[in-house]
């Protein structure tokens, strides 16, 4: 059932632009360590690793472009004609070495550019998987919270009824004591009742 739901959500998110969730601090505030599943932790690590790789490739390409430009400048320098055969041979060796380095750089740059082209789709896929797992946790938690709130509401309603009954009961008891005290006064008079009051603490509230 869970896999079917995941497939449904994956289809629903197809073509949708989803922000990279691990780049938002509120994503980490949304989940504590008790809520995170093993799957979620694994996907977070994988996504962050992919993002790190993407950043590294951009930096590598910039460095390789700069290195290539430097080598091209050296090639231009070594291409100047020189009558000195020995010096010319040295230049030719430097030229060959620079050209080989450029070929290596071009190969590496092609590989890096290809990886960079593929990374966004991989990042998007992992990001959506993480989002779906996170939302599954959130909605399950909210579902559990709804059940707990229902239980609390039922408890409050029960206590409210008991409170109402006890308030009525309290008033009845108080009225009984007040009526009894009033009859005592009527029968015995204030002076006699006051004498008894001095030796008793169970007086009704006025």
Short mmCIF file of C-alpha atoms in Angstrom, two decimals:
data_model
loop_
_atom_site.label_atom_id
_atom_site.label_comp_id
_atom_site.label_asym_id
_atom_site.label_seq_id
_atom_site.Cartn_x
_atom_site.Cartn_y
_atom_site.Cartn_z
CA UNK A 1 0.00 0.00 0.00
CA UNK A 2 2.87 2.34 0.89
CA UNK A 3 4.65 1.69 -2.44
CA UNK A 4 1.42 2.40 -4.37
CA UNK A 5 1.07 5.71 -2.55
CA UNK A 6 4.69 6.59 -3.34
CA UNK A 7 4.11 5.81 -7.02
CA UNK A 8 1.00 7.99 -6.97
CA UNK A 9 2.88 10.92 -5.45
CA UNK A 10 5.81 10.46 -7.84
CA UNK A 11 3.43 10.64 -10.79
CA UNK A 12 1.74 13.69 -9.31
CA UNK A 13 5.08 15.50 -8.99
CA UNK A 14 6.20 14.73 -12.55
CA UNK A 15 7.00 17.97 -14.37
CA UNK A 16 6.59 19.99 -11.17
CA UNK A 17 9.43 22.24 -10.02
CA UNK A 18 10.20 21.27 -6.45
CA UNK A 19 12.64 23.36 -4.34
CA UNK A 20 15.67 21.54 -2.94
CA UNK A 21 14.37 20.82 0.54
CA UNK A 22 17.75 20.32 2.28
CA UNK A 23 18.77 23.88 1.32
CA UNK A 24 15.96 25.27 3.50
CA UNK A 25 16.69 25.39 7.25
CA UNK A 26 12.98 25.01 7.98
CA UNK A 27 13.18 21.50 6.54
CA UNK A 28 15.44 20.52 9.45
CA UNK A 29 13.14 22.32 11.91
CA UNK A 30 10.21 20.33 10.53
CA UNK A 31 11.70 17.02 11.65
CA UNK A 32 13.49 16.04 14.84
CA UNK A 33 15.59 12.90 15.19
CA UNK A 34 12.62 10.96 16.55
CA UNK A 35 10.58 11.59 13.39
CA UNK A 36 13.28 10.88 10.83
CA UNK A 37 13.30 7.38 9.36
CA UNK A 38 16.35 5.49 8.11
CA UNK A 39 15.13 6.08 4.55
CA UNK A 40 14.85 9.80 5.15
CA UNK A 41 18.35 10.08 6.63
CA UNK A 42 19.79 8.10 3.72
CA UNK A 43 18.05 10.27 1.11
CA UNK A 44 19.19 13.47 2.84
CA UNK A 45 22.80 12.31 2.79
CA UNK A 46 22.54 11.23 -0.84
CA UNK A 47 20.97 14.53 -1.91
CA UNK A 48 23.55 16.64 -0.07
CA UNK A 49 26.34 14.54 -1.59
CA UNK A 50 24.93 15.13 -5.09
CA UNK A 51 24.67 18.87 -4.44
CA UNK A 52 28.26 18.90 -3.20
CA UNK A 53 29.36 17.03 -6.30
CA UNK A 54 27.56 19.55 -8.51
CA UNK A 55 29.30 22.46 -6.82
CA UNK A 56 32.66 20.69 -7.06
CA UNK A 57 32.20 20.10 -10.80
CA UNK A 58 31.43 23.78 -11.42
CA UNK A 59 34.62 24.75 -9.58
CA UNK A 60 36.65 22.09 -11.39
CA UNK A 61 35.44 23.33 -14.79
CA UNK A 62 36.39 26.91 -13.93
CA UNK A 63 39.87 25.77 -12.88
CA UNK A 64 40.27 23.62 -16.00
CA UNK A 65 39.19 26.52 -18.23
CA UNK A 66 41.80 28.75 -16.59
CA UNK A 67 44.47 26.05 -16.91
CA UNK A 68 43.57 25.52 -20.58
CA UNK A 69 43.90 29.24 -21.28
CA UNK A 70 47.33 29.28 -19.65
CA UNK A 71 48.45 26.29 -21.75
CA UNK A 72 47.11 27.87 -24.93
CA UNK A 73 49.15 30.99 -24.17
CA UNK A 74 52.25 28.85 -23.69
CA UNK A 75 51.60 27.09 -27.00
CA UNK A 76 51.41 30.43 -28.78
CA UNK A 77 54.70 31.45 -27.19
CA UNK A 78 56.45 28.23 -28.27
CA UNK A 79 55.14 28.44 -31.84
CA UNK A 80 57.42 31.42 -32.70
CA UNK A 81 60.14 30.40 -35.22
CA UNK A 82 63.65 30.13 -33.81
CA UNK A 83 66.92 29.55 -35.67
CA UNK A 84 68.58 27.82 -32.73
CA UNK A 85 67.97 24.12 -33.35
CA UNK A 86 68.60 23.09 -29.73
CA UNK A 87 66.36 25.81 -28.38
CA UNK A 88 63.81 24.93 -31.04
CA UNK A 89 63.75 21.31 -29.92
CA UNK A 90 63.12 22.39 -26.32
CA UNK A 91 60.26 24.53 -27.53
CA UNK A 92 58.84 21.67 -29.53
CA UNK A 93 58.91 19.41 -26.48
CA UNK A 94 57.15 22.07 -24.41
CA UNK A 95 54.64 22.48 -27.22
CA UNK A 96 53.96 18.74 -27.34
CA UNK A 97 53.61 18.58 -23.55
CA UNK A 98 51.19 21.52 -23.52
CA UNK A 99 49.13 20.01 -26.33
CA UNK A 100 48.92 16.69 -24.47
CA UNK A 101 47.80 18.48 -21.31
CA UNK A 102 45.15 20.33 -23.30
CA UNK A 103 43.87 17.07 -24.77
CA UNK A 104 43.68 15.61 -21.25
CA UNK A 105 41.89 18.71 -20.01
CA UNK A 106 39.43 18.62 -22.90
CA UNK A 107 38.65 14.97 -22.12
CA UNK A 108 38.13 15.73 -18.43
CA UNK A 109 36.01 18.79 -19.25
CA UNK A 110 33.80 16.74 -21.57
CA UNK A 111 33.29 14.13 -18.83
CA UNK A 112 32.57 16.84 -16.23
CA UNK A 113 30.13 18.66 -18.51
CA UNK A 114 28.34 15.40 -19.28
CA UNK A 115 28.04 14.62 -15.56
CA UNK A 116 26.81 18.16 -14.92
CA UNK A 117 24.11 17.69 -17.55
CA UNK A 118 22.90 14.50 -15.89
CA UNK A 119 23.12 15.67 -12.27
CA UNK A 120 20.04 17.98 -12.21
CA UNK A 121 17.73 15.08 -13.13
CA UNK A 122 19.34 12.83 -10.51
CA UNK A 123 19.13 15.60 -7.90
CA UNK A 124 15.49 16.26 -8.80
CA UNK A 125 14.62 12.55 -8.49
CA UNK A 126 16.30 12.12 -5.09
CA UNK A 127 14.86 15.43 -3.86
CA UNK A 128 11.32 14.35 -4.77
CA UNK A 129 11.83 10.95 -3.12
CA UNK A 130 12.98 12.74 0.03
CA UNK A 131 10.04 15.15 -0.14
CA UNK A 132 7.57 12.28 -0.47
CA UNK A 133 9.14 10.43 2.47
CA UNK A 134 9.08 13.60 4.55
CA UNK A 135 5.44 14.32 3.70
CA UNK A 136 4.53 10.72 4.54
CA UNK A 137 6.05 11.22 7.99
CA UNK A 138 4.31 14.59 8.43
CA UNK A 139 0.86 13.34 7.47
CA UNK A 140 1.20 10.19 9.56
CA UNK A 141 2.22 12.35 12.52
CA UNK A 142 -0.70 14.73 11.95
CA UNK A 143 -3.03 11.73 11.68
CA UNK A 144 -1.76 10.41 15.02
CA UNK A 145 -2.10 13.91 16.50
CA UNK A 146 -5.70 14.09 15.29
CA UNK A 147 -6.49 10.85 17.14
CA UNK A 148 -4.81 12.20 20.27
CA UNK A 149 -6.76 15.46 19.99
CA UNK A 150 -10.00 13.49 19.68
CA UNK A 151 -9.12 11.56 22.85
CA UNK A 152 -8.29 14.81 24.66
CA UNK A 153 -11.53 16.43 23.46
CA UNK A 154 -13.48 13.44 24.77
CA UNK A 155 -11.66 13.67 28.10
CA UNK A 156 -12.36 17.42 28.32
CA UNK A 157 -16.04 16.85 27.54
CA UNK A 158 -16.23 14.12 30.20
CA UNK A 159 -14.48 16.33 32.77
CA UNK A 160 -16.71 19.26 31.79
CA UNK A 161 -19.81 17.14 32.51
CA UNK A 162 -18.34 15.98 35.81
CA UNK A 163 -17.46 19.57 36.69
CA UNK A 164 -20.98 20.71 35.89
CA UNK A 165 -22.44 17.89 38.02
CA UNK A 166 -20.07 18.69 40.90
CA UNK A 167 -20.91 22.40 40.74
CA UNK A 168 -24.59 21.53 41.03
CA UNK A 169 -23.87 19.03 43.79
CA UNK A 170 -21.77 21.59 45.64
CA UNK A 171 -24.61 24.13 45.48
CA UNK A 172 -27.11 21.54 46.76
CA UNK A 173 -24.86 20.65 49.72
CA UNK A 174 -24.26 24.34 50.48
CA UNK A 175 -28.00 25.06 50.33
CA UNK A 176 -28.67 22.13 52.66
CA UNK A 177 -26.17 23.47 55.24
CA UNK A 178 -27.50 27.02 54.94
CA UNK A 179 -31.11 25.86 55.37
CA UNK A 180 -30.16 23.72 58.36
CA UNK A 181 -28.31 26.67 59.95
CA UNK A 182 -31.28 28.93 59.30
CA UNK A 183 -33.69 26.48 61.01
CA UNK A 184 -31.33 26.22 64.00
CA UNK A 185 -31.46 29.96 64.39
CA UNK A 186 -35.23 29.99 64.09
CA UNK A 187 -35.63 27.29 66.71
CA UNK A 188 -32.90 28.20 69.23
CA UNK A 189 -32.25 31.88 68.57
CA UNK A 190 -28.97 33.61 67.72
CA UNK A 191 -27.58 33.63 71.24
CA UNK A 192 -27.78 29.88 71.78
CA UNK A 193 -26.58 29.04 68.26
CA UNK A 194 -23.62 31.42 68.73
CA UNK A 195 -22.57 29.44 71.79
CA UNK A 196 -22.56 26.25 69.74
CA UNK A 197 -20.73 28.03 66.91
CA UNK A 198 -17.84 28.72 69.23
CA UNK A 199 -17.19 24.99 69.64
CA UNK A 200 -17.86 23.88 66.05
CA UNK A 201 -15.97 24.54 62.83
CA UNK A 202 -18.46 23.10 60.35
CA UNK A 203 -20.21 26.40 59.75
CA UNK A 204 -21.90 27.01 56.42
CA UNK A 205 -20.47 29.71 54.10
CA UNK A 206 -22.30 32.98 54.15
#
